[in-house]
GROMACS .gro file of C-alpha atoms in nm:
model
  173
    1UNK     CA    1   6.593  11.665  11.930
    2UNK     CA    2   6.403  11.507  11.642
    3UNK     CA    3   6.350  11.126  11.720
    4UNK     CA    4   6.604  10.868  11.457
    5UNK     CA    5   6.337  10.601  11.386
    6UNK     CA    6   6.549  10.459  11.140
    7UNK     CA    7   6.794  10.381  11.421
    8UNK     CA    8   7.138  10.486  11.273
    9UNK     CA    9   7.342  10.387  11.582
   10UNK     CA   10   7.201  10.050  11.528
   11UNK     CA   11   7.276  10.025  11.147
   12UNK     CA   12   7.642  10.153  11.231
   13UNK     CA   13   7.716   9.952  11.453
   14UNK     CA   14   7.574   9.631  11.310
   15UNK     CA   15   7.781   9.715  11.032
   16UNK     CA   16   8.080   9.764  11.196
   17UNK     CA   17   8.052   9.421  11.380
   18UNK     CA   18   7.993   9.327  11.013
   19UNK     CA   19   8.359   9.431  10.971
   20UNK     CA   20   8.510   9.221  11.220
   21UNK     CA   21   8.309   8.916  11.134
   22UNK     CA   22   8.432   8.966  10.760
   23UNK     CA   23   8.808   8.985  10.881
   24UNK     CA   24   8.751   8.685  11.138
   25UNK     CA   25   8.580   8.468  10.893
   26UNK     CA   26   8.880   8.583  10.592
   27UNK     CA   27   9.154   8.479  10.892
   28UNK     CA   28   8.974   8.144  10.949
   29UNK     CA   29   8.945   8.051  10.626
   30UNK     CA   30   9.332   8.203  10.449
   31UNK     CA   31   9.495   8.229  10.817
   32UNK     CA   32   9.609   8.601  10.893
   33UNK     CA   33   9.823   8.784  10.615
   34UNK     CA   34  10.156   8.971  10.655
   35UNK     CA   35  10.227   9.054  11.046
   36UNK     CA   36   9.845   9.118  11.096
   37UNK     CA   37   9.703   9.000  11.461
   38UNK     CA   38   9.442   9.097  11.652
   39UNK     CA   39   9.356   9.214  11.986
   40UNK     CA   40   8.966   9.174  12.088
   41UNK     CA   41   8.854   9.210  12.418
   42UNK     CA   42   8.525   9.091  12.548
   43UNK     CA   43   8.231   9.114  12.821
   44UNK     CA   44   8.351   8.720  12.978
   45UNK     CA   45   8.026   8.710  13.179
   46UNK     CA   46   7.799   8.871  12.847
   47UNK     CA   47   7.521   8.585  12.679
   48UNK     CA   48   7.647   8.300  12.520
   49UNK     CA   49   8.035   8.359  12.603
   50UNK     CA   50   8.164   7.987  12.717
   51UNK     CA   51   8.443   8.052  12.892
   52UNK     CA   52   8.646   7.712  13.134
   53UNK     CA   53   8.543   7.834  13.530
   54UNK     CA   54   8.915   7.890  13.537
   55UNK     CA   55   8.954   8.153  13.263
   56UNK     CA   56   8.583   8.322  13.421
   57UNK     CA   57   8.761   8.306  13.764
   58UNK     CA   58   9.097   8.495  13.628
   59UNK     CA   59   8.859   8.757  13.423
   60UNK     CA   60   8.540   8.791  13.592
   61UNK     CA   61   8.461   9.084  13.398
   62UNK     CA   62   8.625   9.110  13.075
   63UNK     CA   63   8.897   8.943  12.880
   64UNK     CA   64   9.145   8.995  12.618
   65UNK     CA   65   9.245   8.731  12.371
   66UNK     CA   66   9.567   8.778  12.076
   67UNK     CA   67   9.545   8.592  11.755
   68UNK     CA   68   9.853   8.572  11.598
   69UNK     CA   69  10.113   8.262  11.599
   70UNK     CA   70   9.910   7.964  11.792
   71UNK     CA   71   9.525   7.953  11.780
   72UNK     CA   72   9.330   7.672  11.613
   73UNK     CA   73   8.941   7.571  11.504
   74UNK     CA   74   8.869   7.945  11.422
   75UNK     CA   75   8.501   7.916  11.345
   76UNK     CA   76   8.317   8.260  11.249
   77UNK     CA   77   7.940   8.197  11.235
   78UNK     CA   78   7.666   8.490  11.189
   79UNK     CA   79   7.646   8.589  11.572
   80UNK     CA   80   7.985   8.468  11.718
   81UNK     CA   81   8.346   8.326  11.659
   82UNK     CA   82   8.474   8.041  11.861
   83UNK     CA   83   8.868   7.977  11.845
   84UNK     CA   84   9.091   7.732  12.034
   85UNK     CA   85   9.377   7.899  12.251
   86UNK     CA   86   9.598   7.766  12.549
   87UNK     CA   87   9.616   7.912  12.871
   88UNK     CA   88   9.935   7.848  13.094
   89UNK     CA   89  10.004   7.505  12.836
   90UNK     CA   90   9.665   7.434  12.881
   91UNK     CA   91   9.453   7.437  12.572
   92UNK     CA   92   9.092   7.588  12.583
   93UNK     CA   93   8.772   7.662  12.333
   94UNK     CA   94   8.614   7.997  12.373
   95UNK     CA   95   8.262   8.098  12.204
   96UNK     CA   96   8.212   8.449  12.185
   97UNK     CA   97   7.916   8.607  12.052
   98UNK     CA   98   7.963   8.904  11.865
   99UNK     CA   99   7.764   9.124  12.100
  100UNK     CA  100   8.040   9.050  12.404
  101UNK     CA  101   8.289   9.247  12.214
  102UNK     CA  102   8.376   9.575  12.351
  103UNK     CA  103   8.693   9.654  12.170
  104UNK     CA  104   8.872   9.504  11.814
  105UNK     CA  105   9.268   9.630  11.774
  106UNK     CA  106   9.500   9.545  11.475
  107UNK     CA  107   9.790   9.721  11.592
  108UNK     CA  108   9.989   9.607  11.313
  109UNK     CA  109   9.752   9.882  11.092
  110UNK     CA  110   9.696  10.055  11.366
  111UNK     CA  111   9.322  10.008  11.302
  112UNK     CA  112   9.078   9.968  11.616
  113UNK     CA  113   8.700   9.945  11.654
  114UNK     CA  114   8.552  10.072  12.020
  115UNK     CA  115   8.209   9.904  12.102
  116UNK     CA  116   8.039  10.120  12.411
  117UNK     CA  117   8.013   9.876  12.709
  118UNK     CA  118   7.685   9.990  12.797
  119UNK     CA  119   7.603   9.915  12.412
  120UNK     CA  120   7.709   9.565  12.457
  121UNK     CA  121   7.560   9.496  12.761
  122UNK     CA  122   7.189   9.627  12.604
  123UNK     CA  123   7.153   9.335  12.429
  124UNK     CA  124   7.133   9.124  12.698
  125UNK     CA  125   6.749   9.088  12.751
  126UNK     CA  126   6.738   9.190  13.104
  127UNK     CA  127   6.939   9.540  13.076
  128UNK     CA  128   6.683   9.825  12.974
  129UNK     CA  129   6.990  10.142  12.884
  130UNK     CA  130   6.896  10.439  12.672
  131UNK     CA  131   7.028  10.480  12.324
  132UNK     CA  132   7.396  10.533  12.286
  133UNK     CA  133   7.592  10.629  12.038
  134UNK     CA  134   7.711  10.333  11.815
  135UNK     CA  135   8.078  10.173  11.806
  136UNK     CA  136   8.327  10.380  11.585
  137UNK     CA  137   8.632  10.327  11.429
  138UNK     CA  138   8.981  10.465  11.615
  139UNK     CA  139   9.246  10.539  11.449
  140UNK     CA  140   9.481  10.368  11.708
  141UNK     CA  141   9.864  10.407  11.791
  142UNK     CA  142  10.088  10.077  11.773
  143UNK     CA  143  10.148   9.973  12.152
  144UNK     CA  144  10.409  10.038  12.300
  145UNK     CA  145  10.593   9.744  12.510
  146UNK     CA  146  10.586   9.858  12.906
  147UNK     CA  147  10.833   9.822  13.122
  148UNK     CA  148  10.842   9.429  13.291
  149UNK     CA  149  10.653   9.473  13.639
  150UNK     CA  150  10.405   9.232  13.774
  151UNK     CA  151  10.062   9.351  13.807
  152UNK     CA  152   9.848   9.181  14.133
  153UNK     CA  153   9.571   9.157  13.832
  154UNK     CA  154   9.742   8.972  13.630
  155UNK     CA  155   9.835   8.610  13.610
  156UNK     CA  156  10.160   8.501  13.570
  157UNK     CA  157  10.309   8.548  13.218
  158UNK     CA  158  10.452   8.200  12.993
  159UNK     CA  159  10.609   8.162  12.668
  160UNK     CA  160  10.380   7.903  12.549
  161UNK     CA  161  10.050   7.944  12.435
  162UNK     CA  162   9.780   8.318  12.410
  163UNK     CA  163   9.842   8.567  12.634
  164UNK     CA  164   9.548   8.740  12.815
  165UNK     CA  165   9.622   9.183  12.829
  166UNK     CA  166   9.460   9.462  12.937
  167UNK     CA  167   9.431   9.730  12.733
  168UNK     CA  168   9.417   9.991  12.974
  169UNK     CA  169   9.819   9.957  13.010
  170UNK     CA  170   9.798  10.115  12.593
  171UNK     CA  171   9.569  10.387  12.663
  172UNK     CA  172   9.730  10.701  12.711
  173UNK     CA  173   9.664  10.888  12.988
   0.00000   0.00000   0.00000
């Protein structure tokens, strides 16, 4: 296999990202149109994501965040976003760069983008991975509510403020 010196995963998938800031930056700036809302998950323990030690300690690993009705201070800057959300009635500021994103989902469009984890994690300085394919677009199905039932995982659920999912309970199986 010939070697891609141009680097076409990395052009995709800066481009991509490129997306997402566009659409953050628009929703920061106009708010977010029609019944759009977003669903972005992200590396919690990746560079430069600020997370309270009580939102790390719930999702030591990754995170999931909704915009839709009640988020505030959406800031979209070149490498990251930073938004205001409340947890549980308590109100916190995330920061997270661009490069801690594994997954972007606008179910009401049912458009997605898919970031490889091991992609996202490469850009940390200390992780030396081989070349992967870059992030591509999914053409995703609307979820589907589940069925009530408490999950050991998950925290418990309130009617005020974001509410932290996994997306694993969407994917098909």
């Amino acid at each position: 296999m010939a070697t891609d010196h141009i680097r076409y995963d990395v052009l995709a998938r800066d481009a991509l990202r490129g997306v997402l800031r566009r659409v953050l930056a628009d929703a920061a700036e106009h708010g977010l149109p029609g019944e759009h809302h977003f669903f972005i998950t992200f590396l919690s323990t990746a560079d430069g994501v600020k997370l309270s030690p009580r939102l790390l300690a719930q999702y030591p690993e990754e995170m999931t965040i909704i915009l839709q009705h009640q988020f505030w201070d959406l800031v979209v800057t070149e490498d990251r976003f930073e938004v205001g959300l409340s947890f549980g009635g308590i109100p916190e500021r995330l920061v997270v760069p661009f490069a801690a994103i594994k997954s972007f989902l606008d179910p009401s469009v049912q458009f997605g983008l898919q970031f490889e984890p091991s992609e996202t994690m490469a850009e940390a300085p200390a992780a030396k991975l081989p070349a992967v394919p870059a992030a591509s677009a999914l053409p995703v199905a609307a979820p589907e509510p589940e069925p009530a039932a408490e999950s050991k995982d998950e925290p418990a659920k309130t009617n005020e403020g974001a509410e932290v999912v996994r997306l694993d309970r969407f994917r098909k199986k």
